[in-house]
Short mmCIF file of C-alpha atoms and ligand atoms in Angstrom, two decimals:
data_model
loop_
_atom_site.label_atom_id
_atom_site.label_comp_id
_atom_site.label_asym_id
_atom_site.label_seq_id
_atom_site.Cartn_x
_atom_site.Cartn_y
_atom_site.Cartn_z
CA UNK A 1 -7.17 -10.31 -16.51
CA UNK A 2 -3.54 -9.31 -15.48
CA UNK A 3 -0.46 -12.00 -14.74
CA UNK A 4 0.76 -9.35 -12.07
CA UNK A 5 -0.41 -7.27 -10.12
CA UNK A 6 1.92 -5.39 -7.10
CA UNK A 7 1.06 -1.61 -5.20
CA UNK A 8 3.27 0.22 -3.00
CA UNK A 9 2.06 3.27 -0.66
CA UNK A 10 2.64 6.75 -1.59
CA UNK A 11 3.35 7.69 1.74
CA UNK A 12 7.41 8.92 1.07
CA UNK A 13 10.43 7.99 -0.16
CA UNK A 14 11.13 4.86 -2.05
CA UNK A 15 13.78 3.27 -0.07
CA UNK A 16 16.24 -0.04 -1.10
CA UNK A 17 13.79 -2.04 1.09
CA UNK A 18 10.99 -1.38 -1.37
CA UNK A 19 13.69 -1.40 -4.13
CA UNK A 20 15.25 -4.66 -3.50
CA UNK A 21 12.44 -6.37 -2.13
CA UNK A 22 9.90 -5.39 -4.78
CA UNK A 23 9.96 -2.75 -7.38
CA UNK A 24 13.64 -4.02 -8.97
CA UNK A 25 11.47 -7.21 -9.65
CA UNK A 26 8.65 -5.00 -11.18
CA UNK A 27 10.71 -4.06 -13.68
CA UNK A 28 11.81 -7.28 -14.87
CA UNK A 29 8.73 -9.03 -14.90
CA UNK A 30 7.77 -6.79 -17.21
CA UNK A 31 9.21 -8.38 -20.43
CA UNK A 32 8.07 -11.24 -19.71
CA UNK A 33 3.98 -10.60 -18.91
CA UNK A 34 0.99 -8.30 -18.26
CA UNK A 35 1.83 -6.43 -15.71
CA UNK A 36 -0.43 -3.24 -13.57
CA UNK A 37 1.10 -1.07 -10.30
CA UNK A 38 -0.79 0.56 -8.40
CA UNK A 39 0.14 3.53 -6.40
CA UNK A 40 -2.21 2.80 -3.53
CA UNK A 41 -2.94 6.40 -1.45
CA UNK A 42 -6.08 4.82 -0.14
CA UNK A 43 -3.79 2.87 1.90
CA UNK A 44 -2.20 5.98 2.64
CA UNK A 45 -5.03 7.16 4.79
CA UNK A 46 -5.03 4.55 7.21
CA UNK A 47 -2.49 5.94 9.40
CA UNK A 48 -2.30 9.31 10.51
CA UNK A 49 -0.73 11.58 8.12
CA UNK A 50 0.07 14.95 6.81
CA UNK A 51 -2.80 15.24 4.17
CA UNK A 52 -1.44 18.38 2.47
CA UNK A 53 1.53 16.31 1.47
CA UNK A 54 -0.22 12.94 0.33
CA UNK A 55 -0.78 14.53 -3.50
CA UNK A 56 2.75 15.28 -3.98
CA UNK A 57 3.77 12.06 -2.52
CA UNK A 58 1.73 10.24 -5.07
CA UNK A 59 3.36 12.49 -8.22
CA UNK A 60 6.74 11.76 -6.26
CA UNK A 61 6.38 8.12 -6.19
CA UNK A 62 5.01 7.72 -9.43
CA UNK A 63 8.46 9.62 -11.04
CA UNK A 64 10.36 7.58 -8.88
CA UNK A 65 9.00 4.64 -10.30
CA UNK A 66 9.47 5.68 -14.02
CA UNK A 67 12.89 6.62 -13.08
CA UNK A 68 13.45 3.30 -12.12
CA UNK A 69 12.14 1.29 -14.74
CA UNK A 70 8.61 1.03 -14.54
CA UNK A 71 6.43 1.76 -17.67
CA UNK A 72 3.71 4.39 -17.48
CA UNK A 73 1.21 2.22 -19.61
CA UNK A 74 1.34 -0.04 -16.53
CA UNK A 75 0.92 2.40 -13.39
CA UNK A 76 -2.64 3.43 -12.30
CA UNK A 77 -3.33 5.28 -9.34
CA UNK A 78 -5.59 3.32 -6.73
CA UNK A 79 -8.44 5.94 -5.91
CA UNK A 80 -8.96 6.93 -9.66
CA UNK A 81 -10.36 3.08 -9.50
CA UNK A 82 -12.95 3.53 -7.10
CA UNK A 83 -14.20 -0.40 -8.41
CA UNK A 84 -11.13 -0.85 -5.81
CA UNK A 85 -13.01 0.18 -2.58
CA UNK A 86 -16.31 -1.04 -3.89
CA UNK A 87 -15.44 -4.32 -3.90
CA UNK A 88 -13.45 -4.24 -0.73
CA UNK A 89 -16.81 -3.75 0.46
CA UNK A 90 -18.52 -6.90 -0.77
CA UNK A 91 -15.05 -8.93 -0.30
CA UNK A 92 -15.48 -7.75 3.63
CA UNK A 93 -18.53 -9.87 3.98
CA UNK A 94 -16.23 -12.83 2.55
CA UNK A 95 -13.49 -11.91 5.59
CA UNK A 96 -13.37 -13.91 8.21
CA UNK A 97 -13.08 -11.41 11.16
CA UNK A 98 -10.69 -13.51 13.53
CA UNK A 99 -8.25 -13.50 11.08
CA UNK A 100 -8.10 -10.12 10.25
CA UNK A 101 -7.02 -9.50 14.18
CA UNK A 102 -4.21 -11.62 13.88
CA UNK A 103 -2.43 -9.63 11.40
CA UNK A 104 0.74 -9.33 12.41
CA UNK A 105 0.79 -5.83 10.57
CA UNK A 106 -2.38 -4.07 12.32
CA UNK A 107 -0.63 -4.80 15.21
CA UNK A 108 3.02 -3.19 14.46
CA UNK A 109 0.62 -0.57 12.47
CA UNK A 110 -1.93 0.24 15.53
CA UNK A 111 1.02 0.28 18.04
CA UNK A 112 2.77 2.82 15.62
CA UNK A 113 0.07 5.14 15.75
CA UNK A 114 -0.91 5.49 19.01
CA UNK A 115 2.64 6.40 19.38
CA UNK A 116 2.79 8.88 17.20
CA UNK A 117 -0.33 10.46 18.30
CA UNK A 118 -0.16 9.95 21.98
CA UNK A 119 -4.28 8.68 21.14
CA UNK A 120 -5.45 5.67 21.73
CA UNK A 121 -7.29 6.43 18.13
CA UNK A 122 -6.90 3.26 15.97
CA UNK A 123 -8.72 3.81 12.76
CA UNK A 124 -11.07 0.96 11.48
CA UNK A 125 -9.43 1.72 8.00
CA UNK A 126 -6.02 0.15 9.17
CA UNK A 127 -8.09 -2.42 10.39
CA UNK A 128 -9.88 -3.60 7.19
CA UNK A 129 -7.04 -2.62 5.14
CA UNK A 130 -6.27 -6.16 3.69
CA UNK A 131 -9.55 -6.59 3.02
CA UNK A 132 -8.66 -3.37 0.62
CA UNK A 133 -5.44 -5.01 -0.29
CA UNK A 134 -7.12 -8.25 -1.21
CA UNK A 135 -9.34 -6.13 -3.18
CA UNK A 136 -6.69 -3.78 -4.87
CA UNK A 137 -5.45 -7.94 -6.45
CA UNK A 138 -8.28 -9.93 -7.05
CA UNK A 139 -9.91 -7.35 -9.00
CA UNK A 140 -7.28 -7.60 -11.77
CA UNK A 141 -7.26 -11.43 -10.95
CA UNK A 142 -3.82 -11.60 -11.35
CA UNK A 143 -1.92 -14.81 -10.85
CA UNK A 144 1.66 -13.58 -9.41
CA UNK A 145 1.89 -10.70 -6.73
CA UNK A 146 5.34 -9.89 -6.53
CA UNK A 147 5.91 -8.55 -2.63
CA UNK A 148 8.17 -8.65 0.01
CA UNK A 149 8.05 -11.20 2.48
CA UNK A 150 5.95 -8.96 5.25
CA UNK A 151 3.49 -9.14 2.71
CA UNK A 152 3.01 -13.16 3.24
CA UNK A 153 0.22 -13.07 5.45
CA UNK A 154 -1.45 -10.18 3.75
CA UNK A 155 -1.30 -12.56 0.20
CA UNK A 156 -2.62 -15.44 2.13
CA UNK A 157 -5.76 -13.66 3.39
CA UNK A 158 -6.47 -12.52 0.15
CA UNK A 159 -6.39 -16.34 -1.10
CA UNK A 160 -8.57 -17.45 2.16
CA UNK A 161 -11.14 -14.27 0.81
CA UNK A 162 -11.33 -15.54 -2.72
CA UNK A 163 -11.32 -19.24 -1.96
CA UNK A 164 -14.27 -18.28 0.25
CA UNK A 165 -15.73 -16.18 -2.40
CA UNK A 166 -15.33 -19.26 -4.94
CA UNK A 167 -17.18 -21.36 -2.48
CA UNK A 168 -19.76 -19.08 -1.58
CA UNK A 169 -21.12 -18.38 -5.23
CA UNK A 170 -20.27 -22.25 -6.26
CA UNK A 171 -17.96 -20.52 -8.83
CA UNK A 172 -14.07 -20.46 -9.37
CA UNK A 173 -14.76 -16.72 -10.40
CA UNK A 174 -11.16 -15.85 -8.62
CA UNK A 175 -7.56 -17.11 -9.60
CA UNK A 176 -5.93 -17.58 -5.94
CA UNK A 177 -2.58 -15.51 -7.03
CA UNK A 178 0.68 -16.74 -5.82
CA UNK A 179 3.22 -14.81 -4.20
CA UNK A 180 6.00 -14.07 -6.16
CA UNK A 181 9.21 -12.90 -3.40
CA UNK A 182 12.23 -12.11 -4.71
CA UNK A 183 15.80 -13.38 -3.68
CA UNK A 184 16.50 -10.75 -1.60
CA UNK A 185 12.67 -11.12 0.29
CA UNK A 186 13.51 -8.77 3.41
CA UNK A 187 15.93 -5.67 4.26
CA UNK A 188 16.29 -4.40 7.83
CA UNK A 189 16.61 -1.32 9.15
CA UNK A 190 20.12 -0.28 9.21
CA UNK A 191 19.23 2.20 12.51
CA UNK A 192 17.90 -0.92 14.14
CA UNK A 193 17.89 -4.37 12.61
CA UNK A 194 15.28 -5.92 14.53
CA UNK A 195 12.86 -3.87 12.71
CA UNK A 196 12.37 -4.18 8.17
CA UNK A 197 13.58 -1.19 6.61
CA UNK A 198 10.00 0.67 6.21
CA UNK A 199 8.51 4.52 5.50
CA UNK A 200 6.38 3.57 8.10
CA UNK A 201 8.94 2.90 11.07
CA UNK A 202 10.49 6.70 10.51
CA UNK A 203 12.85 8.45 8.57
CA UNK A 204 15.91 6.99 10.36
CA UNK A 205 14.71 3.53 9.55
CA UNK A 206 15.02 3.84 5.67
CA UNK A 207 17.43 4.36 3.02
CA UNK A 208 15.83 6.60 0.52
CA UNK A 209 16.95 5.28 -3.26
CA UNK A 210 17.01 9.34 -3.98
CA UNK A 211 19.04 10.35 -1.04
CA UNK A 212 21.78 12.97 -1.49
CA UNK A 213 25.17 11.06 -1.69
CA UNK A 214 26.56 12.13 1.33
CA UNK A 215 23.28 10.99 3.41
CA UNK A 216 23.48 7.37 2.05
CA UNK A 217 27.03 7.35 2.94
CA UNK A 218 26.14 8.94 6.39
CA UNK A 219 23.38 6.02 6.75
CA UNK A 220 25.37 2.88 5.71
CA UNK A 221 28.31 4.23 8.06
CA UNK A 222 26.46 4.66 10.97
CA UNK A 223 24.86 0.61 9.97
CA UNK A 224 23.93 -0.95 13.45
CA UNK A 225 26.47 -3.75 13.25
CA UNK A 226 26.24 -5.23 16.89
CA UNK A 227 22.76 -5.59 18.52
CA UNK A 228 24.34 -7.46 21.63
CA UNK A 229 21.82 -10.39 21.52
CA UNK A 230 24.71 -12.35 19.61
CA UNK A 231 25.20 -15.92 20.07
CA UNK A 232 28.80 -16.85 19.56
CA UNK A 233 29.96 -17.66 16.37
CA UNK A 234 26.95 -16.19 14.71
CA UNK A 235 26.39 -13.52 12.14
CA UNK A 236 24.44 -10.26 13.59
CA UNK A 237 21.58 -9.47 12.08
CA UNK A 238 23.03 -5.70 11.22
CA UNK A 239 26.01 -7.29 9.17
CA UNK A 240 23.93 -10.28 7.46
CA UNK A 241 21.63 -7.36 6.33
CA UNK A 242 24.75 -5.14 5.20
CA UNK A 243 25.93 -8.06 3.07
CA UNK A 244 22.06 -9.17 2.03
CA UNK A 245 22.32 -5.10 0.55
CA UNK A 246 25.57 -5.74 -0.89
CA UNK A 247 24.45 -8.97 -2.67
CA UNK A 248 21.30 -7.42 -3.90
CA UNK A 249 23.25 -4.33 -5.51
CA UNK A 250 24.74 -7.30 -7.71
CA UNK A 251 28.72 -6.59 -6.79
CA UNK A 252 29.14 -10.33 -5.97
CA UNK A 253 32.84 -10.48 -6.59
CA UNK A 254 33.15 -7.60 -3.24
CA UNK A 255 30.56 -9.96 -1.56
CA UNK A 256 32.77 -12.97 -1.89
CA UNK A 257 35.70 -11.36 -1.02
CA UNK A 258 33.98 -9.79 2.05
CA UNK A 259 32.69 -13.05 3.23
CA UNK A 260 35.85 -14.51 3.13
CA UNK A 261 37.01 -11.70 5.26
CA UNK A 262 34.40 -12.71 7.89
CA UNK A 263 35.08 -16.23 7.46
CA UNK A 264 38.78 -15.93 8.14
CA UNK A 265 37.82 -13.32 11.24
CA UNK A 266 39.44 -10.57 9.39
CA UNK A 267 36.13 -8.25 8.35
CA UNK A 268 36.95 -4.73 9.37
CA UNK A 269 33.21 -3.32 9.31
CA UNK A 270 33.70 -0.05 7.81
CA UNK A 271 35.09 -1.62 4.72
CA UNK A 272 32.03 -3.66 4.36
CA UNK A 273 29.68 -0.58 5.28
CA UNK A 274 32.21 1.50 2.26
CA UNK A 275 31.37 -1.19 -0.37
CA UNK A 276 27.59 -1.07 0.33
CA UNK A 277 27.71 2.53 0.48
CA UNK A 278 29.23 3.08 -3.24
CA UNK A 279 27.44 0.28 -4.51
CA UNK A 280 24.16 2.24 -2.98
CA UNK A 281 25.42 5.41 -4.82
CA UNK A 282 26.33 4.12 -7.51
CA UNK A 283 22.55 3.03 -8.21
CA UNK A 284 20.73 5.96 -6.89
CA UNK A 285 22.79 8.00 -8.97
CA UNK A 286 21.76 6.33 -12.15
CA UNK A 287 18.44 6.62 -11.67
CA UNK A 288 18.73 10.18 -10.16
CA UNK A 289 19.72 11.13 -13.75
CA UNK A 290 16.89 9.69 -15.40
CA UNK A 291 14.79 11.46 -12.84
CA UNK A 292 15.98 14.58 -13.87
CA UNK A 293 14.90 14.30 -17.13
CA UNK A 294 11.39 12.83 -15.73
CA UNK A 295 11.09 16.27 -13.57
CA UNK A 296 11.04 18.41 -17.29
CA UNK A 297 8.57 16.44 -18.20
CA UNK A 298 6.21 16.52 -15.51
CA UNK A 299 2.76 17.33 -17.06
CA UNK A 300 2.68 15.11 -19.80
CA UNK A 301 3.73 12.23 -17.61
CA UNK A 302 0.94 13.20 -15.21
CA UNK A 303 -1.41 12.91 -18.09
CA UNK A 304 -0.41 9.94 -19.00
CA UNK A 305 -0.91 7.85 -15.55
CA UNK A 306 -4.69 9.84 -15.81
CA UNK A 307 -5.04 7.90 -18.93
CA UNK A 308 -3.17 4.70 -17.92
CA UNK A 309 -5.26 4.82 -14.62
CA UNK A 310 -8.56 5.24 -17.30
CA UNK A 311 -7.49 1.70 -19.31
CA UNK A 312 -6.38 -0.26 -16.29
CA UNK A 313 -10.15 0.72 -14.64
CA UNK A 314 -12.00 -0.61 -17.65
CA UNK A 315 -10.67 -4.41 -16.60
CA UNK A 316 -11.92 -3.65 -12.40
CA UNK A 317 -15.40 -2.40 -13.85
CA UNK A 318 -15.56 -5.65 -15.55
CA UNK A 319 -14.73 -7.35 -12.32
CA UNK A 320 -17.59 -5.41 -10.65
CA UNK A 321 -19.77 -6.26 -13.10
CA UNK A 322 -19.28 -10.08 -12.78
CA UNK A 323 -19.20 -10.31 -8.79
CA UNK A 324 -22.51 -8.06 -8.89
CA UNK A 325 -23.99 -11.01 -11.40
CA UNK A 326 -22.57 -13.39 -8.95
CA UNK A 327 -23.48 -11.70 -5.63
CA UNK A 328 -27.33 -10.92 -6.66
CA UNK A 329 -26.58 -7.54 -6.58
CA UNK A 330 -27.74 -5.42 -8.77
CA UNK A 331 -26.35 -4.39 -12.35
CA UNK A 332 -26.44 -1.41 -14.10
CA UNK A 333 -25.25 -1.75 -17.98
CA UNK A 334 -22.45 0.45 -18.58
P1 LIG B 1 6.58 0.35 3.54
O1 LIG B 1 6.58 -0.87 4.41
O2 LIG B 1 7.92 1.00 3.50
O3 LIG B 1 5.45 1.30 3.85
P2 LIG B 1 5.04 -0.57 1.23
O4 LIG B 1 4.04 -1.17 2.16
O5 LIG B 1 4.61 0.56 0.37
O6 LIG B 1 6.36 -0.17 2.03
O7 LIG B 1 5.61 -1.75 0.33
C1 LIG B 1 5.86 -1.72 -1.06
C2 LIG B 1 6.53 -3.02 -1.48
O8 LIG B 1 7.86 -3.10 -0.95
C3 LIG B 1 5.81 -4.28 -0.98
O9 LIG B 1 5.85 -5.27 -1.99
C4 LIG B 1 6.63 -4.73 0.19
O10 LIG B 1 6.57 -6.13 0.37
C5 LIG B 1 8.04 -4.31 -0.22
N1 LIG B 1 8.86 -4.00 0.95
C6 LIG B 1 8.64 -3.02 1.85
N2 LIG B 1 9.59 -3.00 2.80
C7 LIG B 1 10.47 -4.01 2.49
C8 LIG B 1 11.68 -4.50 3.07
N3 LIG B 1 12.20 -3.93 4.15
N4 LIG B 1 12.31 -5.54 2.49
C9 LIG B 1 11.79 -6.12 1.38
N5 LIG B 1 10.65 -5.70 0.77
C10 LIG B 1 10.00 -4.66 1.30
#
């Protein structure tokens, strides 16, 4: 068993969404417990892609991730698990299929991709893809998943699965893991606020943590700051997410001072858009550095998620193991 257990999707750039909302939390929990990551390209599949790009997105993420903090001992890389998608399959037969077409995420997800494609082609994979993602945690049977809040519904399927799973076998075989969200639980998109910053949404819609300088600078000034849909005397959604980025970069004293501003009706937006900006830089280019030194490393680090990935699958075989005993299904000793 694991105390935590989070993924994220190798499918581009790690942005300050992910950053703030997730991985900066990651790193920190870390000292305190047990912690696995997984870098979850199964997931990866379920929308339509550019396969020849999906292996170096996975390397990519995975030095992105050192470079920000997070210990190779503790990364693994989803499909060199395959206990993952084997027990998605028995954990489908716990999934209540109503529920799975009410997640709010298939439905952003499915509407995405027909989009994209101009098909009406809406793989089955995106469909059962919590069932993976319930999968992907109880098989370490964590109890914290750290996530973001769009992850909410996602984390309370998974507890519905294993709660039904529990009942099923008249055993409490899984821990029901609680989500762990962090204080800064959602970013927006700074092209359009409406929508959470996200890989998914398109390249305008995300801050990369890696960016070049001058395109994080380009980004933050260009912020969405007035939607149009205000009410009077209330905060737009594009600033409150320029000062939720602001906060979350830990410059609190340029926060305070900022609010103030807006409180007194003096806020000129493009100083609040410069502070987030440098405070952005500032970050990225700290852990730009230690990615540098990552990059001249790159095979032995690559080795060393293969083995990581090898230790963390010894504790989902045992998983298997224990659901087959509990499931009637049949064991072979290994
Ligand atoms: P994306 O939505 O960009 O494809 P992932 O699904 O890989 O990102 O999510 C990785 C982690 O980052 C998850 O824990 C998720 O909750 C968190 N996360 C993603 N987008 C945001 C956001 N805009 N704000 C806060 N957390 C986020």
């Amino acid at each position: 068993m694991k105390d935590v257990l989070s993924a994220i999707q190798p499918t581009g750039d790690m942005h300050f969404g992910n950053y703030f909302g997730a991985v900066k939390n990651w790193v920190e929990l870390q000292k305190k417990y047990e912690c696995v990551f997984g870098v979850v390209d199964y997931h990866a599949i379920t929308m339509p892609i550019n396969y020849q790009k999906l292996r170096n997105n996975t390397w990519e993420l995975i030095f992105n991730l050192i470079a920000v903090g997070i210990k190779p001992e503790n990364i693994f890389i989803q499909s060199l698990v395959p206990e993952h998608t084997e027990l998605a399959w028995i954990l489908s037969c716990f999934t209540s299929y109503g529920q799975l077409t009410r997640m709010t995420q298939f439905k952003d997800k499915s509407a995405k991709s027909k989009e994209e494609t101009k098909d009406s082609f809406v793989s089955a994979g995106l469909f059962n893809y919590p069932v993976l993602q319930a999968a992907d945690i109880l098989i370490y049977r964590p109890k914290f998943v750290p996530v973001g809040k769009d992850q909410e519904q996602h984390l309370e399927l998974t507890r519905n699965i294993a709660q039904r799973f529990n009942n099923s076998v008249s055993k409490e075989y899984f821990r029901l893991p609680e989500a762990l969200f962090t204080e800064t639980p959602k970013i927006r998109s700074t092209a359009d606020p409406a929508k959470k910053m996200s890989k998914s949404a398109g390249e305008k819609h995300y801050i990369s943590v890696f960016a070049e300088e001058n395109r994080i600078r380009k980004q933050v000034r260009s912020a969405v700051t007035d939607t149009g849909k205000n009410t009077e005397g209330q905060m737009s959604m594009g600033v409150e997410n320029l000062f939720e980025l602001l906060k979350a970069t830990g410059k609190l004293k340029e926060y305070q001072s900022l609010i103030n501003d807006y409180n007194s009706g003096n806020l000129k937006y493009v100083e609040l858009k410069d502070a987030v900006a440098d405070a952005l830089i500032e970050i990225s280019n700290d852990f730009k550095e230690k990615k540098t030194e990552i990059l001249s490393n790159k095979k032995d680090i690559k080795n060393q998620i293969k083995q990581s990935s090898w230790e963390i699958r010894k504790i989902a075989q045992e998983t298997i193991k224990n659901v087959k005993e509990l499931t009637g299904l049949i064991n072979v000793k290994f």
